[in-house]
Tab-separated table of C-alpha atoms in Angstrom:
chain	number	residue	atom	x	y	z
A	7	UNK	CA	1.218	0.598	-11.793
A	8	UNK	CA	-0.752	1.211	-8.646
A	9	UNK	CA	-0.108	4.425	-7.081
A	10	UNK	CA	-0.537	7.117	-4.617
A	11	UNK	CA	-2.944	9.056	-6.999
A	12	UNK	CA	-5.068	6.042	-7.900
A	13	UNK	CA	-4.804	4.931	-4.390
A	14	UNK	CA	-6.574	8.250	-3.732
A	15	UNK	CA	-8.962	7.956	-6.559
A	16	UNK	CA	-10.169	4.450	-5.707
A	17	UNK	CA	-11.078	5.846	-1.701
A	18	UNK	CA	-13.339	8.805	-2.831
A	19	UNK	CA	-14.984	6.486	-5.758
A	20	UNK	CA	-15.701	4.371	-3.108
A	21	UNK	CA	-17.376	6.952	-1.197
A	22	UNK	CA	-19.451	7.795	-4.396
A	23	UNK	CA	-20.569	4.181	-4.872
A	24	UNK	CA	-22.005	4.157	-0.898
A	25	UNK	CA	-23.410	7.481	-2.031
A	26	UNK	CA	-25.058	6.246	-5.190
A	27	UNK	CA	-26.945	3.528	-3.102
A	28	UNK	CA	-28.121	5.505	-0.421
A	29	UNK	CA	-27.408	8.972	-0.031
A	30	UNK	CA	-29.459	9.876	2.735
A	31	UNK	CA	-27.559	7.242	5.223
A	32	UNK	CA	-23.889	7.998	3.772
A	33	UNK	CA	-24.622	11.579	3.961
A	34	UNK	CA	-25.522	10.971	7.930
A	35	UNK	CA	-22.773	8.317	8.254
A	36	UNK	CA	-19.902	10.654	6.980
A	37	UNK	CA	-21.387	14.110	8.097
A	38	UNK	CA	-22.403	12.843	11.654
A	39	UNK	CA	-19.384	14.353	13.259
A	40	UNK	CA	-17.766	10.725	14.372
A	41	UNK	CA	-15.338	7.975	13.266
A	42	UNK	CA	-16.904	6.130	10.578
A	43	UNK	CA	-15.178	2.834	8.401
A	44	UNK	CA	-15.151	1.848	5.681
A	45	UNK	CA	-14.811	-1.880	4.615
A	46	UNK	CA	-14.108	-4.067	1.372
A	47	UNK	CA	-13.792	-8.175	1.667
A	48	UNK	CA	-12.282	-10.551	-1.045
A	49	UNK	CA	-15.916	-10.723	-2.865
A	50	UNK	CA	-16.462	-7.020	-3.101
A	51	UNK	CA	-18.958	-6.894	-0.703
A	52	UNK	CA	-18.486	-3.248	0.813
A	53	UNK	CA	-19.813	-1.452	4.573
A	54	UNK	CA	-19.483	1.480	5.384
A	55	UNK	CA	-20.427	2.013	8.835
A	56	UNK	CA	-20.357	4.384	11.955
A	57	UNK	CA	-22.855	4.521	14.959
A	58	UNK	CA	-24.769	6.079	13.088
A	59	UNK	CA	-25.315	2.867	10.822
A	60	UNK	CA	-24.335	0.677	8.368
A	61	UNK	CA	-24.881	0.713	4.393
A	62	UNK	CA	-23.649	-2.334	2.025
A	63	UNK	CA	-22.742	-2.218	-1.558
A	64	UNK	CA	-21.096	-3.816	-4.134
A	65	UNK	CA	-17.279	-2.415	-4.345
A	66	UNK	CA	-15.638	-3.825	-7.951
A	67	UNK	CA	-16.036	-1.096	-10.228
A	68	UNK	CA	-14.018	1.757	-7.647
A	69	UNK	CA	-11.444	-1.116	-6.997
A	70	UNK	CA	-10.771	-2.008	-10.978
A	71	UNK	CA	-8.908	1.217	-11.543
A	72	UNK	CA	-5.991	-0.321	-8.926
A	73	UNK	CA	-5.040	-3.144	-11.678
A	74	UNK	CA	-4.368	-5.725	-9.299
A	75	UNK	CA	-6.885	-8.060	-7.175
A	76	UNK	CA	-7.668	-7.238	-3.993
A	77	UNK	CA	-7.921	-9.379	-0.879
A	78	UNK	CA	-9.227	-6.920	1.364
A	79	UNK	CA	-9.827	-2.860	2.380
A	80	UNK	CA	-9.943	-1.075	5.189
A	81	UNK	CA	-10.481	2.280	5.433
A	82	UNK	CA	-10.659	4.339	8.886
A	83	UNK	CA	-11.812	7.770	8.783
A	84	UNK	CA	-11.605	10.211	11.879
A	85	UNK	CA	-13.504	13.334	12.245
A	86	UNK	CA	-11.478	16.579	12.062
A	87	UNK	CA	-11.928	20.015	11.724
A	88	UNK	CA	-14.229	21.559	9.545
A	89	UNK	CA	-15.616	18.619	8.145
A	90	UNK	CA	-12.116	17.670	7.077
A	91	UNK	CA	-11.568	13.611	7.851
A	92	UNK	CA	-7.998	12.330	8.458
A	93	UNK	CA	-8.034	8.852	7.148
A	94	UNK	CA	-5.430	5.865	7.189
A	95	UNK	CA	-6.248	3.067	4.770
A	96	UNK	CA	-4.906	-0.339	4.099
A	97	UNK	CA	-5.360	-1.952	0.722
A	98	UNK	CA	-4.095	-5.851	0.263
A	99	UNK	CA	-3.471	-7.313	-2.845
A	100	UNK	CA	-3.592	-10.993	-3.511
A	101	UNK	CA	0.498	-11.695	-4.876
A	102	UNK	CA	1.959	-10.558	-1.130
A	103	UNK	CA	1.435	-6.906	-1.003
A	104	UNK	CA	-0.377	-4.623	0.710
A	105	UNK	CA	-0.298	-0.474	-0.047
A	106	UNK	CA	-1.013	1.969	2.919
A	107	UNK	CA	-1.949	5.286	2.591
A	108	UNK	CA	-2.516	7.903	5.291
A	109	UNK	CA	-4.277	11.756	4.337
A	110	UNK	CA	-7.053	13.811	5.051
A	111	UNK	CA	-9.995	15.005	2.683
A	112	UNK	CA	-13.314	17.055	3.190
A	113	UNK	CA	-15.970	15.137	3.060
A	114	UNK	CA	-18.524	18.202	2.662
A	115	UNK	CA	-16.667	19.379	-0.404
A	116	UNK	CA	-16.719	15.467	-1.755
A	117	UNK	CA	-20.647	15.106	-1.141
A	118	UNK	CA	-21.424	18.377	-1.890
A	119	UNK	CA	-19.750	17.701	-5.444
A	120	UNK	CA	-21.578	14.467	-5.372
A	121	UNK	CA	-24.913	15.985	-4.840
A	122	UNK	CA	-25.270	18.127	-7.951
A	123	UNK	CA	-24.089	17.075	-11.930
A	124	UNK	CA	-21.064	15.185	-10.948
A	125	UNK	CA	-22.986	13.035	-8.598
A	126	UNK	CA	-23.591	11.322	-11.945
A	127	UNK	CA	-20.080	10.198	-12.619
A	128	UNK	CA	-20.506	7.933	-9.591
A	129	UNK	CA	-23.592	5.995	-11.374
A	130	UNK	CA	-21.529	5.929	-14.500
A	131	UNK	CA	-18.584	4.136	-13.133
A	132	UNK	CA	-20.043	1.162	-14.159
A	133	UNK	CA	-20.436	2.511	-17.704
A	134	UNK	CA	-16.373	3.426	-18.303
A	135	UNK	CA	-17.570	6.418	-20.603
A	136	UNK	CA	-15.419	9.381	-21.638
A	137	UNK	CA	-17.069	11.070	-18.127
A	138	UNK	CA	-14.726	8.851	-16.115
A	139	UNK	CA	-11.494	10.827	-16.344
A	140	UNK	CA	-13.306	13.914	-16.127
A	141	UNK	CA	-14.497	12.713	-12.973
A	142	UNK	CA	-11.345	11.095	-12.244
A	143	UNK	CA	-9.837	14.806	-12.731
A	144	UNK	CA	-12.295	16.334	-10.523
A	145	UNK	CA	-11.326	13.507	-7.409
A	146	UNK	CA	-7.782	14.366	-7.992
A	147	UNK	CA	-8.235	18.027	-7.162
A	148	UNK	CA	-10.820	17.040	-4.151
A	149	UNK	CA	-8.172	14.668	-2.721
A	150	UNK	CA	-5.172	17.014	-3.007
A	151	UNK	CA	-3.456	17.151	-6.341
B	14	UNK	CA	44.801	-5.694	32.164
B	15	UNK	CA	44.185	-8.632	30.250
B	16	UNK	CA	40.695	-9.316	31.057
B	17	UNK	CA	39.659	-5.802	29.931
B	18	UNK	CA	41.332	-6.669	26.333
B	19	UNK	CA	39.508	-9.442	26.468
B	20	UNK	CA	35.956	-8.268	27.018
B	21	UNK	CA	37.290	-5.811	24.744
B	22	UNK	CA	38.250	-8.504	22.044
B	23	UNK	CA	34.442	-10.253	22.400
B	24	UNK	CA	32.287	-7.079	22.643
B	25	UNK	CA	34.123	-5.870	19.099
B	26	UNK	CA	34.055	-9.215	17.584
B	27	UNK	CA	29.778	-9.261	18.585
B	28	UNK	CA	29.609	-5.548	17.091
B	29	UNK	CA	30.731	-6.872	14.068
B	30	UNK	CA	28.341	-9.581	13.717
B	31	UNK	CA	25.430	-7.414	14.459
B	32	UNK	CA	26.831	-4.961	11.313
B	33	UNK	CA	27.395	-7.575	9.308
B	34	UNK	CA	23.347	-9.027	10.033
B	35	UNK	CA	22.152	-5.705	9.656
B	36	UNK	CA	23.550	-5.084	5.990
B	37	UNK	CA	21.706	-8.352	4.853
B	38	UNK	CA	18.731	-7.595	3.539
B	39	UNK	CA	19.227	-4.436	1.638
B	40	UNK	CA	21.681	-5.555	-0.741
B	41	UNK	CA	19.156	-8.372	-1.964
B	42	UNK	CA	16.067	-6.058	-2.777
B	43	UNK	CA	18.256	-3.621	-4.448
B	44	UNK	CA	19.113	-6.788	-6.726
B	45	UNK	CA	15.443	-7.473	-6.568
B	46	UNK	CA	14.999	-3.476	-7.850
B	47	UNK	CA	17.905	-3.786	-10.683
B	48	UNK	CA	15.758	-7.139	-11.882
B	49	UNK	CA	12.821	-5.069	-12.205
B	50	UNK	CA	14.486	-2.381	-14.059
B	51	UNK	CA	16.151	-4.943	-16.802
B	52	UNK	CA	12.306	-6.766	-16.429
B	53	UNK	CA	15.038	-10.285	-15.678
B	54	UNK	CA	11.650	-11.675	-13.879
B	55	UNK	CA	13.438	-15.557	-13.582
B	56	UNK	CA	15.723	-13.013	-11.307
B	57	UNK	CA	13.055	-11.380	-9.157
B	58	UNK	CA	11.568	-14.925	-9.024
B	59	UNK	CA	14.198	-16.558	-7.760
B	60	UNK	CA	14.252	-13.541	-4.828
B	61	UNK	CA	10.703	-14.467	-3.634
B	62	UNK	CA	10.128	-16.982	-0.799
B	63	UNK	CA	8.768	-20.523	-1.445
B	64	UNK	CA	5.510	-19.616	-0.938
B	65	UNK	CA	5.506	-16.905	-3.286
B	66	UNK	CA	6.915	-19.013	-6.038
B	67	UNK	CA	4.456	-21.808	-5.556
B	68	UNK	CA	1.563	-19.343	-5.909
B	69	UNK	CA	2.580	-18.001	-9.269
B	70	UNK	CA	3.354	-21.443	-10.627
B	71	UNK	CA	0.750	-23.369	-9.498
B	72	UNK	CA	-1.699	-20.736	-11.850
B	73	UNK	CA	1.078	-19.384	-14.108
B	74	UNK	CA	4.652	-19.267	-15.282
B	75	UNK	CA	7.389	-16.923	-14.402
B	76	UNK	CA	6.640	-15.035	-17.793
B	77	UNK	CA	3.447	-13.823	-16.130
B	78	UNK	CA	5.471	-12.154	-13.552
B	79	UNK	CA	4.440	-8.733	-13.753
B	80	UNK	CA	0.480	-9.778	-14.443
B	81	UNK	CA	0.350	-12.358	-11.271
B	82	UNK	CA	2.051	-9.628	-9.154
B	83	UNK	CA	1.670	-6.074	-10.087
B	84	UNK	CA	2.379	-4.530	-7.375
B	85	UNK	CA	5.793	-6.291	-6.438
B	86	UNK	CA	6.335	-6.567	-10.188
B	87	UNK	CA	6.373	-2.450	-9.908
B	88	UNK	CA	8.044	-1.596	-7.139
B	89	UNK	CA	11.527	-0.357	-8.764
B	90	UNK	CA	8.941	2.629	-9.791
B	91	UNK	CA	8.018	3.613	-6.158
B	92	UNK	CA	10.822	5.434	-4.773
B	93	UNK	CA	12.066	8.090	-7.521
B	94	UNK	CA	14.715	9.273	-4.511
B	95	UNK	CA	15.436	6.471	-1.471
B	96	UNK	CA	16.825	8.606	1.461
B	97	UNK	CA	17.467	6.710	4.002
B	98	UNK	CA	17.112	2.375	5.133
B	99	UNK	CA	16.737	0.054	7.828
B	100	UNK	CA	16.355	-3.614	8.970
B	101	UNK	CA	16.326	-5.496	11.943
B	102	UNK	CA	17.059	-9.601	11.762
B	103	UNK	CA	15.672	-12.120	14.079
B	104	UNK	CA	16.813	-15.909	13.328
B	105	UNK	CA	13.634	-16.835	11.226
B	106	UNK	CA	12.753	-13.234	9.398
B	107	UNK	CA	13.772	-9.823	8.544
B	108	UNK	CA	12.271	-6.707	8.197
B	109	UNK	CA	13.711	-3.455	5.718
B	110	UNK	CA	12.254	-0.354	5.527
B	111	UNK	CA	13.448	2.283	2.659
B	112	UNK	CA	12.428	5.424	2.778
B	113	UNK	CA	12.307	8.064	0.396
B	114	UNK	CA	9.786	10.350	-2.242
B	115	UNK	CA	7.656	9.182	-4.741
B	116	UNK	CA	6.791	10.594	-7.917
B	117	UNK	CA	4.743	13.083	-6.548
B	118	UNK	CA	8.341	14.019	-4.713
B	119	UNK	CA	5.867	12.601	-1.251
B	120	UNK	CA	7.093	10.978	1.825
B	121	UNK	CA	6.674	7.097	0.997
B	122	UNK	CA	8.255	3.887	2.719
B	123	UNK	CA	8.603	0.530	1.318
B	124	UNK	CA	8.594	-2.013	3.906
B	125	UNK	CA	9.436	-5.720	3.080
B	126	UNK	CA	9.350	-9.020	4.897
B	127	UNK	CA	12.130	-11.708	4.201
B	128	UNK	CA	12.370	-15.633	5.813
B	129	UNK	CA	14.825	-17.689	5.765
B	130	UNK	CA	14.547	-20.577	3.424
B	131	UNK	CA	17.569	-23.002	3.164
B	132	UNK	CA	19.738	-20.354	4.705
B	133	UNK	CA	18.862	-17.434	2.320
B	134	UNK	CA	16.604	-14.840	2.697
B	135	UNK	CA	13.472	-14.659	0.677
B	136	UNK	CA	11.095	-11.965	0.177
B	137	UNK	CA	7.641	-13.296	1.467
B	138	UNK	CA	5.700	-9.546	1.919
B	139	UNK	CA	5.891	-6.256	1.308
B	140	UNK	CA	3.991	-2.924	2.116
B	141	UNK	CA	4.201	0.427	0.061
B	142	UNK	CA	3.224	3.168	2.450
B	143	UNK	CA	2.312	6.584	1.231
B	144	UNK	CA	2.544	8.751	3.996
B	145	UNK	CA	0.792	12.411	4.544
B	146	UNK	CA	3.965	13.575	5.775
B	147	UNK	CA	7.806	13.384	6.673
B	148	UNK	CA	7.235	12.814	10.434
B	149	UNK	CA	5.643	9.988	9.014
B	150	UNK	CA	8.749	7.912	7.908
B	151	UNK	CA	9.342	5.513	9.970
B	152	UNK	CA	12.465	5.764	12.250
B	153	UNK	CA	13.055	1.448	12.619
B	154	UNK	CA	12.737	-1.222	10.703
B	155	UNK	CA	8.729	-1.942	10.353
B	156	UNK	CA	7.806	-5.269	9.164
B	157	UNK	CA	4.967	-4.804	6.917
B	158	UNK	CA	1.415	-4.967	8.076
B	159	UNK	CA	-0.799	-7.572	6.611
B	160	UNK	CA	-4.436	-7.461	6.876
């Protein structure tokens, strides 16, 4: 069952996958005070882009926790207040379904998080170790709940 | 005198066609919700649309319901508490929105798409939308957006 929680979950892991690639360009892509997007096609491959630039990465492993295969995702994010980011994002499902979800998260607090021992989670995701619902835990509380 | 009863007659006799258009669609995806709950997936399956049939046949069988569509297979769990519905009926589809809270007790909307396929309606798409608040809802019928 795919829902507003994991829906959550998958958006900030896939901010920590962009992050574990490159963080010197996601940190200037999401910090640089604009719009930025963030994109997922059929294969997985993943942008995440503003005018500031554009980084690529593979997407699967954030998207596996939704249990169902996605066609596409788009996420936009809009620059708020004090580095808070409202965001609206679309997620479609192959089987006629898409799942919409609109909110707003800080991105500082997410990076900063990123940026010291739990940064680590992110390169683990891959692994599915014990770590991953701590982690999972600590992107609940960033994103809300 | 009897012109006015007239108009009358025809402007009631229209207002009760458009009521009883507009109470279409929500009876069949409650049905489609109380399959769900008693997991009668030949049911649900006989609710979707032709194309939606031929996609989970031509990989699967109707026992692989819930594992070719997860996310309509799971939609009697969205809405803990519906509050309020609409749809809007044009001669070749329908749209129905529910509202209501998930079960995070959150604004969330379930918006479905239903053609007409040898004069029934069939559900082709649908849309869960968690929203960040209640002046989120939406206030019509919303067909659901497809990327």
């Amino acid at each position: 069952m795919t829902n507003r929680v994991q829906v959550r979950i998958t958006i900030a892991k896939l901010i920590e996958l962009a992050y574990s690639k490159d963080k010197g360009l996601t940190t200037k892509i999401v910090l640089s005070k604009g719009n930025f997007k963030l994109k997922v096609s059929p294969n997985s491959h993943a942008t995440l882009s503003s005018s500031t630039g554009i980084l690529t990465f593979r997407g699967d492993s954030a998207l596996t926790a939704l249990g169902a295969k996605i066609k596409n995702v788009s996420i936009s994010f809009t620059a708020g207040e004090d580095n808070n980011f409202n965001y609206i994002a679309m997620f479609s499902f192959s089987g006629a379904a898409s799942i919409s979800l609109s909110g707003s998260l800080n991105m500082e607090k997410l990076i900063t998080s990123c940026s010291g021992l739990l940064c680590q989670a992110a390169r683990l995701l891959q692994r599915r170790n014990k770590q991953n619902k701590a982690r999972e835990m600590e992107l609940q509380r960033i994103m809300g709940y | 005198m009897k012109n006015i009863v007239l108009v009358l007659g025809v402007f009631l006799l229209n207002s009760c066609a458009a009521i009883s258009e507009n109470v279409a669609l929500y009876p069949i995806y409650k049905s489609y919700i109380s399959s769900l709950d008693g997991k009668k997936y030949e049911q649900s399956f006989g609710i979707l649309s032709n194309r939606n049939q031929n996609d989970l046949l031509k990989s699967s069988s109707i026992k692989q319901f819930s594992n070719h569509y997860p996310v309509l297979s799971s939609l009697n769990t969205v809405l803990l508490k519906e509050i309020e519905h609409f749809e809007n009926i044009n001669s070749k589809n329908g749209c129905l929105t529910v509202n209501g809270l998930d079960s995070s007790k959150e604004p969330t909307s379930i918006n479905l798409e239903f053609i007409k396929e040898n004069n029934k309606w069939k559900l082709d798409y649908t849309q869960i939308m968690y929203h960040g608040s209640n002046k989120d809802f939406p206030i019509i019928a919303t067909c659901p957006a497809r990327l």
